[in-house]
Coordinates of C-alpha atoms and ligand atoms in Angstrom, one line a residue:
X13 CA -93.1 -22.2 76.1
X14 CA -95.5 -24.2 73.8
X15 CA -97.3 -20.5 73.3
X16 CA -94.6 -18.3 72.5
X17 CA -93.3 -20.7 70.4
X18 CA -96.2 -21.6 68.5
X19 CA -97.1 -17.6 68.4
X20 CA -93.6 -17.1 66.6
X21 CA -94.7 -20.0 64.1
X22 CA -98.1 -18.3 63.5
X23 CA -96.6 -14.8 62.6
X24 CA -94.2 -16.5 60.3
X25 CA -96.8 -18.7 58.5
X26 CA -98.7 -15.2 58.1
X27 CA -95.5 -13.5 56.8
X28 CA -95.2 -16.6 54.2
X29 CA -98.5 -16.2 52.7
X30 CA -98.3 -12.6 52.5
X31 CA -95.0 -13.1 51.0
X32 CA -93.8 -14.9 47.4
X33 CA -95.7 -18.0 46.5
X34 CA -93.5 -21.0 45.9
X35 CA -95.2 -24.2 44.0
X36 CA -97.4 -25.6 46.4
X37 CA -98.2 -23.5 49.0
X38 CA -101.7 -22.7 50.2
X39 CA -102.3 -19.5 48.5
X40 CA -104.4 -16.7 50.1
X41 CA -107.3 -17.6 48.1
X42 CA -107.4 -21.0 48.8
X43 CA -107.2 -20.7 52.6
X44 CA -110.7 -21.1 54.0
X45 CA -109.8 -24.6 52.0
X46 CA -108.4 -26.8 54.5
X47 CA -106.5 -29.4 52.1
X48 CA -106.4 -32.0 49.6
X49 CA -103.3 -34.1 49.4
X50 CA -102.3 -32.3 46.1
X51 CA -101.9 -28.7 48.3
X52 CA -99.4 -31.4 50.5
X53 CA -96.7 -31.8 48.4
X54 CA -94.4 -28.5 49.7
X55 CA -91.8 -29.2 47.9
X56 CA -88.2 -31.2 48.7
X57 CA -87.3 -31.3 51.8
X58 CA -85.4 -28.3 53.2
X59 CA -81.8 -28.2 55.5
X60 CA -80.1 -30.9 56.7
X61 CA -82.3 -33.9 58.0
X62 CA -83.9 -34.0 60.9
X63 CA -84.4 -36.8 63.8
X64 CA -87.6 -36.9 65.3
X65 CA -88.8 -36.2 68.9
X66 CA -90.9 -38.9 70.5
X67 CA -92.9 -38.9 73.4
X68 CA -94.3 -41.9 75.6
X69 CA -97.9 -40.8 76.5
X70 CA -99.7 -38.7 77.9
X71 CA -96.6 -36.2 76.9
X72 CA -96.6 -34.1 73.0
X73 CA -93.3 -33.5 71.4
X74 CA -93.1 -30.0 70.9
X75 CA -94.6 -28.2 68.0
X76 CA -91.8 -28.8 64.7
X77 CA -91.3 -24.8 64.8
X78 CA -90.4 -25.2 61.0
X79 CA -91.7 -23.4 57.9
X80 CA -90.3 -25.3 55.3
X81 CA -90.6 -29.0 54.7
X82 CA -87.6 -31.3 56.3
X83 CA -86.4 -34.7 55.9
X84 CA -87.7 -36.2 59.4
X85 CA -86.1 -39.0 60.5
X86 CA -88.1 -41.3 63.0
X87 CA -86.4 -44.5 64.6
X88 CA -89.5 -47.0 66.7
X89 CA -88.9 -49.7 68.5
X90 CA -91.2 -52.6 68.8
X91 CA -90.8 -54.1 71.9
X92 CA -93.4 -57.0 73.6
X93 CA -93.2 -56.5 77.3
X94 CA -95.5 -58.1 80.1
X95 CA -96.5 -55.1 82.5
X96 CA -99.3 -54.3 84.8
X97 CA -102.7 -53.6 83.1
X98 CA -104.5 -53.0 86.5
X99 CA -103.7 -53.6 89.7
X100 CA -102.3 -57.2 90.6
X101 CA -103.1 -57.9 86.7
X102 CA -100.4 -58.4 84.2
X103 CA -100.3 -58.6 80.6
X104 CA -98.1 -58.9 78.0
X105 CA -98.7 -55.7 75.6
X106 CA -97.2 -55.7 72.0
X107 CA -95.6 -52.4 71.8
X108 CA -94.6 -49.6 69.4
X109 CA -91.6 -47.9 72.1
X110 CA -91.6 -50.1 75.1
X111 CA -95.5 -48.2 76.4
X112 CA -99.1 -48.3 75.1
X113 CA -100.1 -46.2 73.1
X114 CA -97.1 -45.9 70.9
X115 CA -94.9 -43.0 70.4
X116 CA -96.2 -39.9 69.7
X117 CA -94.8 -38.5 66.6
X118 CA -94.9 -35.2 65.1
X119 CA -94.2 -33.6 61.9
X120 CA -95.2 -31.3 59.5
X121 CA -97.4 -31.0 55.9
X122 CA -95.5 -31.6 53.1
X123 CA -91.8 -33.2 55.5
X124 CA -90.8 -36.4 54.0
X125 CA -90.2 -39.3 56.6
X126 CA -87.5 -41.5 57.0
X127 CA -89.0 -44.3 58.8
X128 CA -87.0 -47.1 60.4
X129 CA -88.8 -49.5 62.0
X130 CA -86.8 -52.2 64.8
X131 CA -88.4 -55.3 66.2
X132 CA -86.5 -55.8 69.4
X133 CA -84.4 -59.6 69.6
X134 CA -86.6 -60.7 72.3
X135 CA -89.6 -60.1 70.4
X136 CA -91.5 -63.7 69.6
X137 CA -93.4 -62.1 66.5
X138 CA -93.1 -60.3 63.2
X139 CA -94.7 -56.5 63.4
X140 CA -95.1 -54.1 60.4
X141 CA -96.4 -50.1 60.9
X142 CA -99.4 -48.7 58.4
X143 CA -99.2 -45.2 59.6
X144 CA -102.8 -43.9 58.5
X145 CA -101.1 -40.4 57.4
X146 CA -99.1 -42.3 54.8
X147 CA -100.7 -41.9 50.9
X148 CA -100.2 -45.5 49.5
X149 CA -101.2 -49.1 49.5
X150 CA -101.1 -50.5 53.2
X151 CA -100.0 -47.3 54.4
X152 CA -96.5 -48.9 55.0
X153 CA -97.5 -51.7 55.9
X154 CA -95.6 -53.8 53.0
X155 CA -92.2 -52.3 53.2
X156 CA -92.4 -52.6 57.2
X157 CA -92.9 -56.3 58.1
X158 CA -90.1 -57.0 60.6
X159 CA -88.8 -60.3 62.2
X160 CA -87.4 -60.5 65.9
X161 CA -83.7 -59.0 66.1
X162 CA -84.7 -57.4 62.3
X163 CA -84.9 -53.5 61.3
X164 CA -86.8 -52.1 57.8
X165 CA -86.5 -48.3 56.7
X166 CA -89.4 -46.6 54.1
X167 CA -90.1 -43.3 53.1
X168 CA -92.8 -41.5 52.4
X169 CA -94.5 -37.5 52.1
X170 CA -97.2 -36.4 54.8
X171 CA -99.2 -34.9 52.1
X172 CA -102.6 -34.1 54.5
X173 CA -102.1 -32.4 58.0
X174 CA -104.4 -33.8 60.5
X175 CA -104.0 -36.4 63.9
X176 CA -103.5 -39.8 62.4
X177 CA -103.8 -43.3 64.4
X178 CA -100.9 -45.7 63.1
X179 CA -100.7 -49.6 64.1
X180 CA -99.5 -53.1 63.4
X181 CA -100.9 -54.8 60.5
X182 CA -99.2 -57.8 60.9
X183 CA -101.4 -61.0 60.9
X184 CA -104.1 -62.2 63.1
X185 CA -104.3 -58.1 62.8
X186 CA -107.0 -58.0 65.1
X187 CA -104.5 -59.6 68.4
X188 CA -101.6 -57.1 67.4
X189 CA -104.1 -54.3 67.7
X190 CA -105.5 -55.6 70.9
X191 CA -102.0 -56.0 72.4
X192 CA -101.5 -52.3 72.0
X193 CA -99.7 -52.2 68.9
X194 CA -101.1 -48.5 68.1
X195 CA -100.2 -44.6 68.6
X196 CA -100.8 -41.3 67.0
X197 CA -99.2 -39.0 64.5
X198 CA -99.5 -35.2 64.0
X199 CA -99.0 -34.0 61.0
X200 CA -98.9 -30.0 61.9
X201 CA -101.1 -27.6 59.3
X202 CA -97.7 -25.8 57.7
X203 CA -98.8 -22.8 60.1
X204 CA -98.3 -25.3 63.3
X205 CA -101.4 -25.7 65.4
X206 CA -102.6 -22.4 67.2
X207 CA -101.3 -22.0 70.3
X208 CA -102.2 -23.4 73.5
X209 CA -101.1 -23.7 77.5
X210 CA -101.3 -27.1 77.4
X211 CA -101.4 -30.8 75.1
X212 CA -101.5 -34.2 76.0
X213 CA -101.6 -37.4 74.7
X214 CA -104.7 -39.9 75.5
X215 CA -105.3 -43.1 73.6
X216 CA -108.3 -45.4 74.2
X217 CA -108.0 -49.3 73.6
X218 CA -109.8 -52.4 74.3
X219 CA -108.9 -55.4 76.0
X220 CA -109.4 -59.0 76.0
X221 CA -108.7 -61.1 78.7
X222 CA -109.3 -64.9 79.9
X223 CA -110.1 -63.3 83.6
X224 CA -112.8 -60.9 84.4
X225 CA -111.7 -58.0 85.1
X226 CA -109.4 -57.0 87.6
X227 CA -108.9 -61.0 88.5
X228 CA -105.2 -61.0 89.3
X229 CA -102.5 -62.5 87.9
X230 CA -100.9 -62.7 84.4
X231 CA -104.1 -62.7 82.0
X232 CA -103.2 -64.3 78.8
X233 CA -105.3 -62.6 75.2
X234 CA -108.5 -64.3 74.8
X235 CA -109.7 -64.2 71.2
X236 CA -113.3 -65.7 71.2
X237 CA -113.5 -62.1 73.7
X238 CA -112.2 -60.1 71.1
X239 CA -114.0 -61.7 68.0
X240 CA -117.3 -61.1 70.0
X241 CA -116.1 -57.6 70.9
X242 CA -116.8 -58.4 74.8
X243 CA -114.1 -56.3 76.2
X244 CA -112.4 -57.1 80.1
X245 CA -111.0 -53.5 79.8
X246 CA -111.3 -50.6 78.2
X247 CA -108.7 -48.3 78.8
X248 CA -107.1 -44.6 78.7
X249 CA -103.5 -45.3 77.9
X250 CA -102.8 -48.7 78.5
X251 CA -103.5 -49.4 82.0
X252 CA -105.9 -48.4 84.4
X253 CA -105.4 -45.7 86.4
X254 CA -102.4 -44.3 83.6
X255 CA -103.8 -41.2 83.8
X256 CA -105.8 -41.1 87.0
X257 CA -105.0 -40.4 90.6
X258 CA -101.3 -39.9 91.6
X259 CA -100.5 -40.3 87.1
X260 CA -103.6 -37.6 86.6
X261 CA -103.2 -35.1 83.9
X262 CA -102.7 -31.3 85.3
X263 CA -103.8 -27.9 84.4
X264 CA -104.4 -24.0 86.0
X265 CA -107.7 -21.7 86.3
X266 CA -107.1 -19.9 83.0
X267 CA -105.1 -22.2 80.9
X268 CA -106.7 -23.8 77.6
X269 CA -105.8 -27.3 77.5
X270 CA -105.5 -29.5 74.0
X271 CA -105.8 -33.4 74.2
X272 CA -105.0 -35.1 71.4
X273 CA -107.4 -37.9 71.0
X274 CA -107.1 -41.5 69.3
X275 CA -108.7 -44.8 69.6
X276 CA -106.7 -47.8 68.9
X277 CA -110.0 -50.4 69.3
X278 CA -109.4 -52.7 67.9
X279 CA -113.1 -52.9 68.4
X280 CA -114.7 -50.5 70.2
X281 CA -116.0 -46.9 69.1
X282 CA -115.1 -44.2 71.7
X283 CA -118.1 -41.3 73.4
X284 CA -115.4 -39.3 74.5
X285 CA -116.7 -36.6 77.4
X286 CA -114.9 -35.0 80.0
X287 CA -116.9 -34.8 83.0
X288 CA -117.8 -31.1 84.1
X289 CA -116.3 -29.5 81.1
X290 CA -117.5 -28.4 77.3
X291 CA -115.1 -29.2 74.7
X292 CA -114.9 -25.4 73.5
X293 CA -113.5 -27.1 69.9
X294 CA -113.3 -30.6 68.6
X295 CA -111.3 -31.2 65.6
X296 CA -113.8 -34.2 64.9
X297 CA -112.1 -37.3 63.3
X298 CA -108.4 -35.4 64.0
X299 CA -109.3 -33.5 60.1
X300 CA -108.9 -30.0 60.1
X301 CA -112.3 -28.1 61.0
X302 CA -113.2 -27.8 64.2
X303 CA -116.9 -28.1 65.4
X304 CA -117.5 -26.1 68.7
X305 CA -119.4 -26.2 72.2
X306 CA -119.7 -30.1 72.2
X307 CA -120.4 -32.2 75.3
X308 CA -119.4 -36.0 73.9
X309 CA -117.2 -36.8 70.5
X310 CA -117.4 -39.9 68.8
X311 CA -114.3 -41.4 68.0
X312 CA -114.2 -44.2 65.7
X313 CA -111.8 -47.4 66.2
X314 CA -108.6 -46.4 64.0
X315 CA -109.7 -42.7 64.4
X316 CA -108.9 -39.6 66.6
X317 CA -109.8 -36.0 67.6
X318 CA -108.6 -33.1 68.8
X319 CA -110.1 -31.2 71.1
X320 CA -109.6 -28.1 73.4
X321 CA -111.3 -26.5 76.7
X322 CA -110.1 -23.5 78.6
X323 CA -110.8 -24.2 81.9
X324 CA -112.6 -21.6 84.3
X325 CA -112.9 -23.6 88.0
X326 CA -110.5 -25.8 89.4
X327 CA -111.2 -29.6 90.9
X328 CA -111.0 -33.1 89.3
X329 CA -112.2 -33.6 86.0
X330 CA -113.0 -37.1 84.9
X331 CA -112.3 -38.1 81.7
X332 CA -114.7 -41.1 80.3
X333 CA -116.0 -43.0 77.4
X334 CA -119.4 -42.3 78.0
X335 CA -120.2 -45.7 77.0
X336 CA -120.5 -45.2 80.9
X337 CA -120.3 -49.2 82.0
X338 CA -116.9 -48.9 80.5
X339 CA -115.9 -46.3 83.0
X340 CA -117.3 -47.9 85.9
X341 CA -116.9 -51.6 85.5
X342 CA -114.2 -51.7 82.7
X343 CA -111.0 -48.8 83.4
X344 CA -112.0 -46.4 81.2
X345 CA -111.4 -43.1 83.4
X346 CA -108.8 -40.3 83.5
X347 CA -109.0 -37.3 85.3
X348 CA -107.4 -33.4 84.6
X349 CA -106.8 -31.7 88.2
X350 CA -106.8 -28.5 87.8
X351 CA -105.5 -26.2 90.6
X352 CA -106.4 -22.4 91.0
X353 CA -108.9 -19.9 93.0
X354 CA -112.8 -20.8 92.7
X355 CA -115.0 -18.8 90.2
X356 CA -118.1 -19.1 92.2
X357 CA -119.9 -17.1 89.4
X358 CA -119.4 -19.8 87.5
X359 CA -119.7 -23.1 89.7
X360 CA -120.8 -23.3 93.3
X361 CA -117.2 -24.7 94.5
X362 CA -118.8 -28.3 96.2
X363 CA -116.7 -30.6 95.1
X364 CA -118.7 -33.9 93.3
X365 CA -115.5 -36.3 92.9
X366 CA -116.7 -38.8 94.9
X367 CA -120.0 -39.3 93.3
X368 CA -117.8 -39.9 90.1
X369 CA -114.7 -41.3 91.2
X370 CA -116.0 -44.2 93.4
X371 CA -113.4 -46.7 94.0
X372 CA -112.1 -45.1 89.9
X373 CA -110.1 -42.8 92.1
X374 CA -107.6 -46.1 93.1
X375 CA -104.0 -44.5 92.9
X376 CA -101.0 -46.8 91.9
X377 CA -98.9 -47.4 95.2
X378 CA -101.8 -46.4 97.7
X379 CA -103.8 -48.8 100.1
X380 CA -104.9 -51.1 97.8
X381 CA -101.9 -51.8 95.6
X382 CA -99.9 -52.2 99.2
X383 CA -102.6 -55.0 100.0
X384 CA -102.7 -56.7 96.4
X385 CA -98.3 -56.8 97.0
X386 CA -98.9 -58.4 100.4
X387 CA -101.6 -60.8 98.8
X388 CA -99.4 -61.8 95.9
X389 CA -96.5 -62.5 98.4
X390 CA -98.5 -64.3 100.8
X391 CA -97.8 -62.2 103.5
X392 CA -101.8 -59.9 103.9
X393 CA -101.9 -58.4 107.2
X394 CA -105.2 -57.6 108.6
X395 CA -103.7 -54.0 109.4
X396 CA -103.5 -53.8 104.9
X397 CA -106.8 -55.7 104.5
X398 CA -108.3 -52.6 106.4
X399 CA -106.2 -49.9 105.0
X400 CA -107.7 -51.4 101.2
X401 CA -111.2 -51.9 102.2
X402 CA -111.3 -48.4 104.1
X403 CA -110.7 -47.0 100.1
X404 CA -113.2 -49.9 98.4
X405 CA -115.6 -48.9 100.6
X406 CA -115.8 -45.3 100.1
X407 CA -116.1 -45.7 96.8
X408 CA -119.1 -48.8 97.0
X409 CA -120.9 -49.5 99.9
X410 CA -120.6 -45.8 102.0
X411 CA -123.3 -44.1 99.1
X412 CA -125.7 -45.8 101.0
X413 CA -124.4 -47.2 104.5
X414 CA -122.7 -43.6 104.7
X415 CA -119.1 -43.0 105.4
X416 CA -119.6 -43.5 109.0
X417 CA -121.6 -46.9 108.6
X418 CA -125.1 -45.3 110.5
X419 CA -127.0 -46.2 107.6
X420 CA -130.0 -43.9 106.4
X421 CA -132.8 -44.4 108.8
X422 CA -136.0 -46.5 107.4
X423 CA -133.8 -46.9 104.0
X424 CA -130.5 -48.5 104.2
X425 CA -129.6 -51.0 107.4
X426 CA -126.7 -49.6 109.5
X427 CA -123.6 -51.6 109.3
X428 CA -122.0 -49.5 112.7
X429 CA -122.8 -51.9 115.6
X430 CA -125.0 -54.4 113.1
X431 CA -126.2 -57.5 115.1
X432 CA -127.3 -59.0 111.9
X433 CA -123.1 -58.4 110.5
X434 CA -122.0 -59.4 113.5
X435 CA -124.1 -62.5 114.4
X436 CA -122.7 -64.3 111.0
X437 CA -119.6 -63.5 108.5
X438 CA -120.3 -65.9 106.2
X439 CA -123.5 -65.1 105.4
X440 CA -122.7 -61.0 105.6
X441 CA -120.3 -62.1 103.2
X442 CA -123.1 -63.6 101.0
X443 CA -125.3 -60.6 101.6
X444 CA -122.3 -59.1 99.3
X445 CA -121.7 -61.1 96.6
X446 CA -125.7 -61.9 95.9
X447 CA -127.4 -59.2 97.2
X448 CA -130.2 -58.8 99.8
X449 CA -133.8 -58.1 99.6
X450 CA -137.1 -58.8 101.0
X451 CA -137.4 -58.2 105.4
X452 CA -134.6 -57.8 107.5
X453 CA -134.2 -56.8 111.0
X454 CA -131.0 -54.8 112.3
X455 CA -130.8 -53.4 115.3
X456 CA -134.7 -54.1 116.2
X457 CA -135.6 -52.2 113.3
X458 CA -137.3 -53.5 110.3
X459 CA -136.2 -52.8 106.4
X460 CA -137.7 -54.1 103.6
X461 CA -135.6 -53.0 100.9
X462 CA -133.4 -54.6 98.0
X463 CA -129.6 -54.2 97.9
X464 CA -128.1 -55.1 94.7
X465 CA -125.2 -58.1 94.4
X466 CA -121.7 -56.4 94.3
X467 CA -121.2 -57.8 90.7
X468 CA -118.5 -55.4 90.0
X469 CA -115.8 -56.6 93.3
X470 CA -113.6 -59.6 93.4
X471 CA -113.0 -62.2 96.7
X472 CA -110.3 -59.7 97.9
X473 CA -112.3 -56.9 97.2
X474 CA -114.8 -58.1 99.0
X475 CA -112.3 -59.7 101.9
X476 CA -110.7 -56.4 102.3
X477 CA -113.9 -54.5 102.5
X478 CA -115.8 -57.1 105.2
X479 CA -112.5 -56.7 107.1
X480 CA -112.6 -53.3 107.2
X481 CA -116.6 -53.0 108.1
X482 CA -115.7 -55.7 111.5
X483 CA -112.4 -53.5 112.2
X484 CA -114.9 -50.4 112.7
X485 CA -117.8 -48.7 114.8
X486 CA -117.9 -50.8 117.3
X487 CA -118.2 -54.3 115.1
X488 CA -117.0 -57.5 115.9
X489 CA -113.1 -57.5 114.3
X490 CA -113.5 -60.5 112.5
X491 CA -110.9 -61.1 109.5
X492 CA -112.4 -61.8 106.3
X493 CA -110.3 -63.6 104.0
X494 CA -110.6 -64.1 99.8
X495 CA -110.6 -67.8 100.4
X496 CA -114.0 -67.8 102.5
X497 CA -115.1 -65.9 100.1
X498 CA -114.9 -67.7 97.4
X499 CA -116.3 -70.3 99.1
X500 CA -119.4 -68.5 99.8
X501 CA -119.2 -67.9 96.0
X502 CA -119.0 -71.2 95.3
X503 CA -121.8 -72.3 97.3
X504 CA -124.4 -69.5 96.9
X505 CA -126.4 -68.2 93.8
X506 CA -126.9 -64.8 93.0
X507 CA -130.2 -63.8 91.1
X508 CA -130.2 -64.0 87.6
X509 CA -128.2 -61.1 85.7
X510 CA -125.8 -60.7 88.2
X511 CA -122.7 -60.6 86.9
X512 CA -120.1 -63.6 88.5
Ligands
CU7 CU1 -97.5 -56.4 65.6

C-alpha cells in the first residue's frame, strides 16, 4: 500500500520536473541540491484545506500523496495523564495526544499549517509547541502558550523537508520535556519519500524519577536527577517494554523497513544501533542525504534520523542506545521480529535472543506483571512468585547456574539440590543482593570464585526469583518474601560500587 502509493507519487514528481516550471520548484539543475528554505516556498496552498492524519507511536500516517502544496490543518491535544512507565511504576507524563512521544505528523515542503493547539481542562499547567520545522522566532512557541481548558491557532510554511523533533517550551522547559512533552514531524521532500514496505515511529526520552528504577509505585519528577542528567530510565517510546515483547515492532524476510528516529532528551544524546542489522541508509540528523552501511547513529537531544534496512534473516532484533547500561539497567530496548524462511547463506539460523534479551524480553501482561498485580493488591501467591522468578531468572542468574540450576562444574556452584541454599534463606538471600566471593563449599565441592551483587533487581525481584530457585530441582520450597528481603538489605553491606 505505502509502496504503490508512494511509487505513483515518485512518477508524478518526475513527470513535474520534466514538465513546466512554476516559481519555486526545484528545477532539474538544481536537483543534486537538497534545499534551502528559499527552494520551500511552493507557492499558495493548493484545493480545499486539508486536516491532518495523526498517529500515536510507533504507527506513520501515510505518505501526503500530494504534488502541490495544501493548507494542512493539524488539531493536538495536550493532555497530562499518569500511566505506567514500567512495570508496577507509574508516572504522570505531560503529553502532546494523550501518549509519549507525541503525534506524529506529516506534511509536505512548501504546505502551510494551520495549527491549533488545545490544553485539555484537566490539565494543571500552561504548554506551548516550537515545532523545530517552523522558520521563525521560538518556532511557535510565542503564539502557542496555552492555559488549562484554553485553545491557540498559528500558521506557518514548512519551508525545508526533513524529520523534525517538536516539544513544549513552556517554563521550567527542562521538566516539560522530561514529562514527555515531544514528537516528530515529517516534512515529505515534494517527491514523497522513496518507497518502502515498512515505517515506524520510535522516540527516545529520558527519565527522572525519585525511585530507582523499576521501584514501584507512582514515582513523582525529580529535578536535582535531571539537572545532573542522572537518568532512572531511558526509554523507546515512553514506557518500557512499548515496543518490545508482545508491543514488538514487525517485519518479513525481504521487506525494507524505515524507522523514523527522534530523541526527545531532554538530556541525553542517543547511539542508536539495531542489534544484528546494518542500517543500509541513515538520513543522519532527519536532513536530507543519506550516509550508508552504518552500524550506530548519533542522535542528538532535540534531533532525529531516518534510517532504513532491508532485512535478509528472520528472528528478534533488538533495538538499543548503545550507551549499552541504558539498555540493560535503564529500559532502553525495542525489538523488530521479523518472520520468514532462514537464509543460512547469510546467518547460521541459532538464535542469540537470550544472550541479548535477558530479563529486557519482560512482556506486558506475562508472569511478572500478573505477580506485580497480585503484589500491589496484597494478594501474592507463591504459585505467581514462581511463575515471575521462573522469567527473572532466565534472564539473570541461569547464564551461569544454567537453565536447569546444575551449575558449571569447578566454575559456578549449583543451585539444584544446594545444601549451602537450602541450609539458610536469609543469607542465600544476602548472597544476592551483595554478592559472594572468596571459598565456598556446595555439595562437598569446593569454589573459589566471585559472584557479583545483583545491583540491577529489586526486593520482589529478588523474592520472586529465591522462590522460584526453593520451588525447583529438588530444593527446599521455602517462600521468599520482598519484606525479608529488604531486611537482609537493610542489615547487610554490599562491597563498594555496588549499586543499592
Ligand atoms: Cu508543556
Amino acid at each position: 500500500m505505502i509502496r504503490a502509493r508512494s511509487l505513483m507519487l515518485l512518477a508524478l514528481f518526475s513527470f513535474a520536473c520534466n514538465g513546466a516550471q512554476t516559481p519555486g520548484t526545484p528545477s532539474k539543475a538544481a536537483s543534486d541540491e537538497t534545499g534551502g528554505s528559499k527552494k520551500g516556498d511552493l507557492g499558495p496552498p493548493v484545493g480545499e484545506p486539508i486536516q491532518a492524519v495523526l498517529t500515536n507511536s510507533p504507527e506513520v500516517p501515510p505518505p501526503t500523496g500530494r504534488t502541490q502544496p495544501a493548507k494542512v490543518v493539524v488539531e493536538l491535544e495536550v493532555r497530562e495523564v499518569t500511566k505506567a512507565i514500567s512495570e508496577g511504576v507509574d508516572y504522570t507524563f505531560w503529553t502532546f495526544g494523550g501518549e509519549v512521544p507525541g503525534k506524529f505528523i506529516r506534511i509536505r515542503q512548501g504546505d502551510t499549517v494551520e495549527f491549533h493547539l488545545q490544553n485539555h481542562p484537566s490539565s494543571k499547567m500552561p504548554h506551548n509547541i516550537d515545532l523545530h520545522a517552523v522558520t521563525g522566532p521560538g518556532g511557535g512557541a510565542a503564539s502557542s502558550f496555552t492555559a488549562p481548558g484554553h485553545a491557540s491557532q498559528f500558521t506557518f510554511k514548512a519551508l525545508n523537508p526533513g524529520l523534525y523533533v517538536y516539544h513544549c517550551a513552556t517554563a521550567p522547559v527542562g521538566m516539560h520535556i522530561a514529562n514527555g512533552m515531544y514528537g516528530l514531524i515529517l516534512v515529505e521532500p515534494p517527491g514523497g519519500m522513496p518507497p518502502v514496505d515498512r515505517e515506524y515511529y520510535v522516540m527516545q526520552g529520558d527519565f527522572y524519577t525519585v525511585g530507582k528504577y523499576r521501584e514501584k509505585g507512582l514515582q513523582p519528577f525529580d529535578m536535582q536527577k535531571a539537572i545532573e542528567e542522572n537518568a532512572t530510565y531511558v526509554l523507546f517510546n515512553g514506557s518500557e517494554g512499548a515496543i518490545a515483547g508482545d508491543a514488538a515492532l514487525t517485519a518479513k524476510v525481504g521487506e525494507t523497513v524505515r524507522l523514523y528516529v527522534g530523541n526527545g532528551g531532554p538530556n541525553l544524546v542517543s547511539s542508536f544501533h539495531v542489534i544484528g542489522e546494518i542500517f543500509d541508509k541513515v538520513y543522519y540528523e532527519g536532513g536530507s542525504r543519506f550516509q550508508e552501511n552504518v552500524q550506530t547513529t548519533l542522535i542528538p537531544a532535540g534531533g532525529s534520523a531516518i534510517v532504513e534496512f532491508y532485512v535478509e534473516a528472520p528472528g528478534t532484533y533488538v533495538i538499543v542506545d548503545h550507551s549499552i547500561f541504558r539498555a540493560f539497567n535503564k529500559g532502553a530496548v525495542g525489538m523488530l521480529k521479523v518472520d520468514g524462511a532462514d537464509d543460512l547463506a547469510i546467518y547460521s539460523g541459532k538464535e542469540v535472543d537470550s544472550v541479548y534479551l535477558a530479563d529486557m524480553s519482560v512482556t506486558p501482561g506475562g508472569a511478572i506483571a500478573e505477580a506485580t498485580s497480585q503484589a500491589a493488591a496484597g494478594q501474592l501467591t507463591p504459585a505467581a512468585q514462581v511463575k515471575a522468578g521462573e522469567t527473572l531468572f532466565a534472564g539473570t542468574c541461569s547464564t551461569c547456574h544454567q537453565a536447569n540450576g546444575a551449575g558449571l562444574e569447578g566454575v559456578f556452584p549449583p543451585l539444584a539440590a544446594s545444601d549451602y541454599l537450602n541450609a539458610d534463606p536469609k543469607r542465600a538471600i544476602g548472597v544476592v543482593v551483595n554478592g559472594l566471593s572468596g571459598p565456598v563449599t556446595v555439595n562437598g565441592k569446593d569454589y573459589v570464585s566471585v559472584m557479583p551483587p545483583m545491583s540491577q533487581l529489586n526486593d520482589d525481584e529478588i523474592a520472586n526469583i529465591l522462590t522460584y530457585v526453593y520451588a525447583s530441582w529438588g530444593n527446599s520450597g521455602v517462600v521468599v518474601s520482598a519484606a525479608e528481603v529488604a531486611q537482609v538489605r537493610a542489615s547487610t553491606t554490599r562491597p563498594a560500587g555496588a549499586a543499592h
